[in-house]
Amino acid sequence: MASHRKSRPPGTRVAGIRTPALATAALTSVALLSQSAQAAPVDDRPSLEEVEQKVDDLYRQAESATDKYNAAKEKTGKQRKRVDTLLDDVAQRTQKLNEAREELGSFAAAQYRTGASAPDTATFLLADSPQDYFDQTQLMGRLTNRQKGAVDDYTVEQSATMEKRKEATESLQSFTESQGDLKTAKATVQKKLAGARALLSQLTAEEKARLAAIEEKKKQEAERKAAELAEQQAAAEQKAREEAAQQQDSGSSTGSTSSGSSSTSGSASDSAPDASYATKAEKALAFARAQIGKPYVWGATGPGSYDCSGLTQAAWKAAGVSLPRTTYDQVNAGTTVALSAAQPGDLVFFYDDISHVGVYIGNGMMIHAPKPGAYVREESIYYDGESSIYRVVRPA
């Protein structure tokens, strides 16, 4: 008997039974979605090394902004004094101008009372006698000369006063602009420091401990590099002493030999400081050592706290040497020497933007005010790697 059920077209039966390709795709999609759901909470936080680098960069940028703040503050202070001087000068000149004006007024009144402004013919006719006319004419001639002098004085004072008023106005405008630069630099410093503090505040206790371990490792490497430099410098000094002794021994042989060895010795000691420099350097270092333990504060020049250039400026001031306020001015306030020839008292500058400086104390070490949150301390000049050292400068 024939079936009454209609036959179904092939491929239209239940999916997953007749269509294995679609089933496979569906299962794959489910698996991928499951993996995506499990992988969703990926930690995109920066590594400790990245945090350290970012914090260091922010501190460096803050130091660079601090130098701009120091420069603007110094400029503002000088301009304030200049404006005050100009305003005092204008006040004095205005007083003289008023006195000259009063003198002219008195002459005008005298002319009116004596009739000196009348024509010569009328004055002659109104005179009691010819002799009275000539006497009066001579007197008025003298008055006229005095009047002319008064007018000249008034004109000179008026011109000078106007010029000084113009100069004072321009100085006031420049002073206002410098104050704006000062506020901008201050805001930049505060922003960079806030960014660094925010990054550090997000670290867990464990991360802070790991970060401290990373910094300790860097410190040990920096001290190792300092020891290497100390050995190189000691070897160079020993060689220089031996050459000097050899020159002294051979000095009595011939004049030409003495001359030749003298030339060799001179080239070996080109970077050696003289005795007066060593004396000043000792005073500068004694001052710097006395500041160890005092906090770094941006813009500070002592006595309770310092920034990096404030410390070096104060140290050399104690030795009787005046240095500029900022690092990028201090770097030009002396003679550049090779790192291998660095001597105690020399200034070591860091980074391409010359945003940091310390006082070299010998053996690859220096005294410096490192950064916000830190204190004045002794540290290897390689504290941020050899590539960070920009230049060594011998002041005085």
Tab-separated table of C-alpha atoms in Angstrom:
chain	number	residue	atom	x	y	z
A	1	MET	CA	0.000	0.000	0.000
A	2	ALA	CA	1.383	3.321	-0.922
A	3	SER	CA	2.285	5.824	1.785
A	4	HIS	CA	0.206	9.004	2.040
A	5	ARG	CA	3.131	11.024	3.567
A	6	LYS	CA	4.869	13.438	1.308
A	7	SER	CA	8.534	12.972	0.934
A	8	ARG	CA	10.743	15.789	2.237
A	9	PRO	CA	13.289	17.420	-0.018
A	10	PRO	CA	16.822	16.372	0.806
A	11	GLY	CA	18.664	18.682	3.181
A	12	THR	CA	15.580	20.138	4.853
A	13	ARG	CA	15.554	17.955	7.916
A	14	VAL	CA	16.628	19.099	11.396
A	15	ALA	CA	19.828	21.163	11.343
A	16	GLY	CA	22.649	19.480	13.126
A	17	ILE	CA	21.567	16.099	11.906
A	18	ARG	CA	21.554	16.675	8.180
A	19	THR	CA	23.904	19.777	8.072
A	20	PRO	CA	27.184	18.968	9.858
A	21	ALA	CA	28.989	22.072	8.443
A	22	LEU	CA	26.536	24.453	10.121
A	23	ALA	CA	26.766	22.535	13.351
A	24	THR	CA	30.523	22.769	13.356
A	25	ALA	CA	30.381	26.529	12.765
A	26	ALA	CA	27.913	26.982	15.582
A	27	LEU	CA	30.028	24.999	18.013
A	28	THR	CA	33.113	26.991	16.999
A	29	SER	CA	31.316	30.277	17.626
A	30	VAL	CA	30.202	29.119	21.047
A	31	ALA	CA	33.755	28.119	21.894
A	32	LEU	CA	35.128	31.465	20.767
A	33	LEU	CA	32.528	33.379	22.734
A	34	SER	CA	33.372	31.306	25.770
A	35	GLN	CA	37.077	32.080	25.359
A	36	SER	CA	36.334	35.774	24.875
A	37	ALA	CA	34.270	35.824	28.033
A	38	GLN	CA	37.055	34.174	29.964
A	39	ALA	CA	39.711	36.532	28.498
A	40	ALA	CA	37.686	39.721	29.060
A	41	PRO	CA	39.313	40.847	32.310
A	42	VAL	CA	42.747	41.333	30.703
A	43	ASP	CA	45.027	43.490	32.926
A	44	ASP	CA	46.160	46.395	30.803
A	45	ARG	CA	47.979	48.106	33.647
A	46	PRO	CA	51.578	49.130	32.892
A	47	SER	CA	54.434	47.021	34.195
A	48	LEU	CA	56.492	48.178	37.159
A	49	GLU	CA	59.344	49.056	34.829
A	50	GLU	CA	56.976	51.224	32.772
A	51	VAL	CA	55.649	52.888	35.922
A	52	GLU	CA	59.189	53.574	37.100
A	53	GLN	CA	60.123	55.037	33.718
A	54	LYS	CA	57.010	57.185	33.645
A	55	VAL	CA	57.584	58.478	37.177
A	56	ASP	CA	61.228	59.251	36.411
A	57	ASP	CA	60.189	61.082	33.241
A	58	LEU	CA	57.647	63.144	35.180
A	59	TYR	CA	60.246	64.049	37.792
A	60	ARG	CA	62.690	65.063	35.058
A	61	GLN	CA	60.029	67.172	33.364
A	62	ALA	CA	59.258	68.742	36.726
A	63	GLU	CA	62.936	69.604	37.188
A	64	SER	CA	63.071	71.147	33.726
A	65	ALA	CA	59.964	73.184	34.534
A	66	THR	CA	61.545	74.142	37.858
A	67	ASP	CA	64.501	75.651	36.010
A	68	LYS	CA	62.079	77.708	33.921
A	69	TYR	CA	60.349	78.761	37.125
A	70	ASN	CA	63.673	79.750	38.692
A	71	ALA	CA	64.627	81.776	35.605
A	72	ALA	CA	61.247	83.533	35.522
A	73	LYS	CA	61.446	84.243	39.244
A	74	GLU	CA	64.941	85.716	38.926
A	75	LYS	CA	63.862	87.826	35.949
A	76	THR	CA	60.743	89.006	37.759
A	77	GLY	CA	62.780	90.051	40.784
A	78	LYS	CA	65.184	92.089	38.651
A	79	GLN	CA	62.338	93.713	36.730
A	80	ARG	CA	60.511	94.581	39.938
A	81	LYS	CA	63.593	96.445	41.165
A	82	ARG	CA	63.946	98.214	37.811
A	83	VAL	CA	60.290	99.260	37.777
A	84	ASP	CA	60.573	100.626	41.331
A	85	THR	CA	63.712	102.569	40.371
A	86	LEU	CA	62.058	104.007	37.262
A	87	LEU	CA	58.925	105.022	39.162
A	88	ASP	CA	61.060	106.790	41.787
A	89	ASP	CA	62.954	108.563	38.988
A	90	VAL	CA	59.704	109.630	37.313
A	91	ALA	CA	58.414	111.016	40.631
A	92	GLN	CA	61.596	113.066	41.140
A	93	ARG	CA	61.525	114.368	37.571
A	94	THR	CA	57.860	115.278	37.910
A	95	GLN	CA	58.721	117.312	40.999
A	96	LYS	CA	61.462	119.145	39.087
A	97	LEU	CA	59.042	119.709	36.218
A	98	ASN	CA	56.520	121.273	38.587
A	99	GLU	CA	59.225	123.526	40.049
A	100	ALA	CA	60.237	124.654	36.558
A	101	ARG	CA	56.584	125.328	35.731
A	102	GLU	CA	56.196	127.437	38.892
A	103	GLU	CA	59.290	129.450	37.971
A	104	LEU	CA	57.875	130.183	34.533
A	105	GLY	CA	54.640	131.283	36.163
A	106	SER	CA	56.476	133.723	38.418
A	107	PHE	CA	58.236	135.261	35.392
A	108	ALA	CA	54.956	135.629	33.571
A	109	ALA	CA	53.457	137.412	36.565
A	110	ALA	CA	56.490	139.685	36.798
A	111	GLN	CA	56.168	140.618	33.129
A	112	TYR	CA	52.543	141.530	33.628
A	113	ARG	CA	53.283	143.710	36.669
A	114	THR	CA	56.239	145.562	35.078
A	115	GLY	CA	54.733	145.851	31.629
A	116	ALA	CA	57.722	144.121	30.156
A	117	SER	CA	55.567	142.791	27.375
A	118	ALA	CA	54.859	146.310	26.062
A	119	PRO	CA	56.562	147.431	22.792
A	120	ASP	CA	59.926	149.166	23.148
A	121	THR	CA	58.524	152.459	21.702
A	122	ALA	CA	55.667	152.583	24.180
A	123	THR	CA	58.002	151.758	27.060
A	124	PHE	CA	60.333	154.603	25.979
A	125	LEU	CA	57.465	157.140	25.748
A	126	LEU	CA	56.044	156.137	29.102
A	127	ALA	CA	59.371	156.321	30.892
A	128	ASP	CA	60.030	159.312	33.175
A	129	SER	CA	63.352	159.932	31.454
A	130	PRO	CA	65.563	158.366	28.776
A	131	GLN	CA	67.879	157.133	31.529
A	132	ASP	CA	64.978	155.306	33.242
A	133	TYR	CA	64.162	153.621	29.922
A	134	PHE	CA	67.708	152.343	29.427
A	135	ASP	CA	67.916	151.131	33.032
A	136	GLN	CA	64.619	149.260	32.678
A	137	THR	CA	65.644	147.773	29.304
A	138	GLN	CA	68.867	146.419	30.800
A	139	LEU	CA	66.964	144.891	33.728
A	140	MET	CA	64.402	143.272	31.452
A	141	GLY	CA	67.209	141.893	29.267
A	142	ARG	CA	68.604	140.113	32.285
A	143	LEU	CA	65.104	138.874	33.166
A	144	THR	CA	64.658	137.624	29.631
A	145	ASN	CA	67.867	135.574	29.858
A	146	ARG	CA	66.651	134.066	33.098
A	147	GLN	CA	63.312	133.362	31.492
A	148	LYS	CA	65.006	131.674	28.549
A	149	GLY	CA	67.008	129.474	30.920
A	150	ALA	CA	63.842	128.563	32.791
A	151	VAL	CA	62.054	127.685	29.565
A	152	ASP	CA	65.010	125.539	28.461
A	153	ASP	CA	65.079	123.755	31.825
A	154	TYR	CA	61.364	123.122	31.623
A	155	THR	CA	61.615	121.708	28.098
A	156	VAL	CA	64.471	119.382	29.031
A	157	GLU	CA	62.727	118.131	32.169
A	158	GLN	CA	59.462	117.609	30.316
A	159	SER	CA	61.152	115.549	27.588
A	160	ALA	CA	63.152	113.475	30.067
A	161	THR	CA	60.107	112.870	32.248
A	162	MET	CA	58.032	111.693	29.283
A	163	GLU	CA	60.836	109.353	28.211
A	164	LYS	CA	61.144	107.864	31.690
A	165	ARG	CA	57.383	107.430	31.942
A	166	LYS	CA	57.432	105.534	28.653
A	167	GLU	CA	60.308	103.357	29.871
A	168	ALA	CA	58.495	102.645	33.137
A	169	THR	CA	55.338	101.663	31.248
A	170	GLU	CA	57.267	99.216	29.051
A	171	SER	CA	59.032	97.749	32.081
A	172	LEU	CA	55.705	97.296	33.842
A	173	GLN	CA	54.366	95.437	30.812
A	174	SER	CA	57.437	93.195	30.692
A	175	PHE	CA	57.131	92.637	34.448
A	176	THR	CA	53.515	91.546	33.990
A	177	GLU	CA	54.528	89.098	31.246
A	178	SER	CA	57.269	87.649	33.452
A	179	GLN	CA	54.736	87.133	36.228
A	180	GLY	CA	52.613	85.207	33.734
A	181	ASP	CA	55.588	83.028	32.799
A	182	LEU	CA	56.228	82.455	36.507
A	183	LYS	CA	52.666	81.258	37.097
A	184	THR	CA	52.772	78.999	34.018
A	185	ALA	CA	56.052	77.381	35.089
A	186	LYS	CA	54.744	76.869	38.615
A	187	ALA	CA	51.553	75.234	37.325
A	188	THR	CA	53.597	72.945	35.060
A	189	VAL	CA	55.781	71.788	37.946
A	190	GLN	CA	52.785	71.096	40.140
A	191	LYS	CA	51.047	69.161	37.355
A	192	LYS	CA	54.073	66.925	36.710
A	193	LEU	CA	54.558	66.205	40.403
A	194	ALA	CA	50.866	65.427	40.832
A	195	GLY	CA	51.085	62.970	37.937
A	196	ALA	CA	54.052	61.184	39.510
A	197	ARG	CA	52.338	60.984	42.899
A	198	ALA	CA	49.169	59.629	41.292
A	199	LEU	CA	51.085	56.825	39.558
A	200	LEU	CA	52.892	55.843	42.749
A	201	SER	CA	49.686	55.917	44.793
A	202	GLN	CA	48.141	53.244	42.548
A	203	LEU	CA	50.833	50.694	43.393
A	204	THR	CA	50.126	47.958	45.893
A	205	ALA	CA	52.437	47.284	48.805
A	206	GLU	CA	53.886	44.308	46.950
A	207	GLU	CA	54.473	46.401	43.822
A	208	LYS	CA	56.142	49.131	45.852
A	209	ALA	CA	58.461	46.532	47.369
A	210	ARG	CA	59.314	45.174	43.921
A	211	LEU	CA	59.894	48.708	42.650
A	212	ALA	CA	62.248	49.353	45.565
A	213	ALA	CA	64.143	46.183	44.633
A	214	ILE	CA	64.480	47.393	41.035
A	215	GLU	CA	65.828	50.740	42.245
A	216	GLU	CA	68.264	48.984	44.583
A	217	LYS	CA	69.582	46.944	41.680
A	218	LYS	CA	70.087	50.117	39.646
A	219	LYS	CA	71.858	51.696	42.609
A	220	GLN	CA	74.274	48.784	42.899
A	221	GLU	CA	75.062	48.952	39.191
A	222	ALA	CA	75.644	52.704	39.461
A	223	GLU	CA	78.028	52.196	42.382
A	224	ARG	CA	79.900	49.548	40.408
A	225	LYS	CA	80.365	52.024	37.540
A	226	ALA	CA	81.532	54.662	40.015
A	227	ALA	CA	84.141	52.267	41.387
A	228	GLU	CA	85.399	51.609	37.855
A	229	LEU	CA	85.768	55.347	37.244
A	230	ALA	CA	87.581	55.733	40.570
A	231	GLU	CA	90.076	53.035	39.527
A	232	GLN	CA	90.631	54.703	36.144
A	233	GLN	CA	91.193	58.091	37.751
A	234	ALA	CA	93.569	56.631	40.337
A	235	ALA	CA	95.558	54.919	37.583
A	236	ALA	CA	95.712	58.167	35.588
A	237	GLU	CA	96.919	60.093	38.637
A	238	GLN	CA	99.559	57.458	39.368
A	239	LYS	CA	100.773	57.644	35.780
A	240	ALA	CA	100.936	61.430	35.962
A	241	ARG	CA	103.014	61.247	39.150
A	242	GLU	CA	105.391	58.744	37.592
A	243	GLU	CA	105.814	60.928	34.500
A	244	ALA	CA	106.436	63.955	36.692
A	245	ALA	CA	109.056	62.041	38.691
A	246	GLN	CA	110.677	60.805	35.497
A	247	GLN	CA	110.762	64.330	34.133
A	248	GLN	CA	112.367	65.578	37.320
A	249	ASP	CA	115.010	62.849	37.194
A	250	SER	CA	115.880	63.544	33.583
A	251	GLY	CA	115.709	67.305	33.961
A	252	SER	CA	119.443	67.641	34.604
A	253	SER	CA	120.502	65.713	31.474
A	254	THR	CA	119.957	68.109	28.570
A	255	GLY	CA	117.874	71.173	27.927
A	256	SER	CA	116.209	69.576	24.920
A	257	THR	CA	115.234	66.488	26.854
A	258	SER	CA	113.855	68.618	29.649
A	259	SER	CA	111.888	70.659	27.161
A	260	GLY	CA	110.457	67.534	25.532
A	261	SER	CA	109.445	65.902	28.785
A	262	SER	CA	107.918	69.177	29.940
A	263	SER	CA	105.697	69.179	26.886
A	264	THR	CA	104.589	65.605	27.597
A	265	SER	CA	103.848	66.421	31.229
A	266	GLY	CA	101.869	69.477	30.234
A	267	SER	CA	99.587	67.494	27.965
A	268	ALA	CA	98.985	64.925	30.693
A	269	SER	CA	97.996	67.553	33.232
A	270	ASP	CA	95.965	69.901	31.049
A	271	SER	CA	92.825	69.164	33.053
A	272	ALA	CA	94.497	69.289	36.472
A	273	PRO	CA	93.151	72.156	38.614
A	274	ASP	CA	95.475	74.622	40.282
A	275	ALA	CA	95.931	74.926	44.034
A	276	SER	CA	93.548	77.874	44.375
A	277	TYR	CA	90.768	75.864	42.742
A	278	ALA	CA	91.332	72.941	45.108
A	279	THR	CA	91.039	75.301	48.089
A	280	LYS	CA	87.750	76.743	46.842
A	281	ALA	CA	86.454	73.281	45.966
A	282	GLU	CA	87.104	72.094	49.525
A	283	LYS	CA	84.947	74.938	50.861
A	284	ALA	CA	82.179	74.189	48.364
A	285	LEU	CA	82.216	70.482	49.258
A	286	ALA	CA	82.253	71.198	52.990
A	287	PHE	CA	79.108	73.279	52.541
A	288	ALA	CA	77.443	70.641	50.363
A	289	ARG	CA	78.174	67.872	52.885
A	290	ALA	CA	76.610	69.969	55.633
A	291	GLN	CA	73.334	70.021	53.659
A	292	ILE	CA	73.023	66.217	53.404
A	293	GLY	CA	69.653	65.116	54.757
A	294	LYS	CA	67.805	68.323	53.871
A	295	PRO	CA	64.752	67.885	51.630
A	296	TYR	CA	64.538	68.613	47.931
A	297	VAL	CA	62.005	71.379	47.316
A	298	TRP	CA	61.578	72.780	43.828
A	299	GLY	CA	62.603	76.428	43.574
A	300	ALA	CA	64.401	76.358	46.947
A	301	THR	CA	67.844	77.885	47.514
A	302	GLY	CA	68.288	77.109	51.216
A	303	PRO	CA	69.001	77.135	53.996
A	304	GLY	CA	66.371	74.564	54.969
A	305	SER	CA	65.818	72.956	51.569
A	306	TYR	CA	67.199	73.007	48.022
A	307	ASP	CA	66.568	72.087	44.455
A	308	CYS	CA	69.522	70.783	42.434
A	309	SER	CA	70.861	74.084	41.069
A	310	GLY	CA	70.010	75.893	44.297
A	311	LEU	CA	72.368	73.529	46.127
A	312	THR	CA	75.261	73.915	43.680
A	313	GLN	CA	74.833	77.690	43.637
A	314	ALA	CA	74.848	77.884	47.441
A	315	ALA	CA	77.832	75.514	47.744
A	316	TRP	CA	80.049	77.541	45.449
A	317	LYS	CA	78.815	80.795	46.969
A	318	ALA	CA	80.250	79.527	50.252
A	319	ALA	CA	83.590	79.295	48.416
A	320	GLY	CA	83.311	82.871	47.178
A	321	VAL	CA	82.239	81.996	43.636
A	322	SER	CA	79.006	83.365	42.187
A	323	LEU	CA	77.095	80.955	39.942
A	324	PRO	CA	73.904	81.663	37.957
A	325	ARG	CA	70.619	80.344	39.310
A	326	THR	CA	69.597	77.804	36.677
A	327	THR	CA	71.281	74.623	35.407
A	328	TYR	CA	71.325	75.787	31.786
A	329	ASP	CA	73.184	78.940	32.869
A	330	GLN	CA	75.503	77.158	35.302
A	331	VAL	CA	76.645	74.780	32.561
A	332	ASN	CA	78.273	77.764	30.814
A	333	ALA	CA	79.841	79.192	33.971
A	334	GLY	CA	83.153	77.384	33.801
A	335	THR	CA	85.500	75.177	31.804
A	336	THR	CA	84.349	71.860	30.346
A	337	VAL	CA	86.530	68.897	31.313
A	338	ALA	CA	86.471	65.207	30.411
A	339	LEU	CA	84.600	62.890	32.762
A	340	SER	CA	87.801	60.912	33.317
A	341	ALA	CA	89.484	64.133	34.478
A	342	ALA	CA	86.706	65.218	36.856
A	343	GLN	CA	87.979	66.605	40.174
A	344	PRO	CA	86.213	67.244	43.496
A	345	GLY	CA	84.165	70.419	43.245
A	346	ASP	CA	83.385	70.069	39.532
A	347	LEU	CA	79.743	70.247	38.480
A	348	VAL	CA	78.204	67.233	36.741
A	349	PHE	CA	75.226	68.001	34.492
A	350	PHE	CA	72.648	65.483	33.306
A	351	TYR	CA	70.306	64.923	30.370
A	352	ASP	CA	70.090	66.661	27.015
A	353	ASP	CA	67.860	69.384	28.437
A	354	ILE	CA	70.441	70.011	31.214
A	355	SER	CA	67.737	69.650	33.856
A	356	HIS	CA	69.886	68.301	36.706
A	357	VAL	CA	73.258	69.004	38.338
A	358	GLY	CA	75.354	67.715	41.230
A	359	VAL	CA	78.725	68.495	42.865
A	360	TYR	CA	81.408	65.896	42.173
A	361	ILE	CA	83.199	64.653	45.305
A	362	GLY	CA	85.560	62.136	43.689
A	363	ASN	CA	85.560	58.365	43.101
A	364	GLY	CA	82.593	58.586	40.747
A	365	MET	CA	80.338	60.026	43.445
A	366	MET	CA	78.547	63.339	43.896
A	367	ILE	CA	76.357	65.287	46.321
A	368	HIS	CA	73.059	66.417	44.871
A	369	ALA	CA	69.422	67.232	45.598
A	370	PRO	CA	67.843	64.395	43.575
A	371	LYS	CA	64.098	64.941	43.180
A	372	PRO	CA	60.861	65.733	45.034
A	373	GLY	CA	60.333	63.433	47.983
A	374	ALA	CA	64.074	62.800	48.322
A	375	TYR	CA	66.812	64.408	50.385
A	376	VAL	CA	70.240	65.843	49.646
A	377	ARG	CA	72.584	62.859	49.546
A	378	GLU	CA	75.767	61.299	48.188
A	379	GLU	CA	75.163	59.162	45.118
A	380	SER	CA	76.917	57.697	42.097
A	381	ILE	CA	77.059	59.971	39.064
A	382	TYR	CA	75.787	56.917	37.146
A	383	TYR	CA	72.547	56.879	39.170
A	384	ASP	CA	70.511	57.110	35.956
A	385	GLY	CA	72.957	55.417	33.616
A	386	GLU	CA	76.086	56.610	31.868
A	387	SER	CA	74.115	58.014	28.929
A	388	SER	CA	72.387	60.513	31.226
A	389	ILE	CA	75.664	62.387	31.944
A	390	TYR	CA	75.708	65.500	29.774
A	391	ARG	CA	78.828	67.435	30.758
A	392	VAL	CA	81.374	68.082	33.512
A	393	VAL	CA	82.180	71.737	34.194
A	394	ARG	CA	84.848	73.267	36.425
A	395	PRO	CA	83.604	76.586	37.848
A	396	ALA	CA	85.760	79.439	39.172
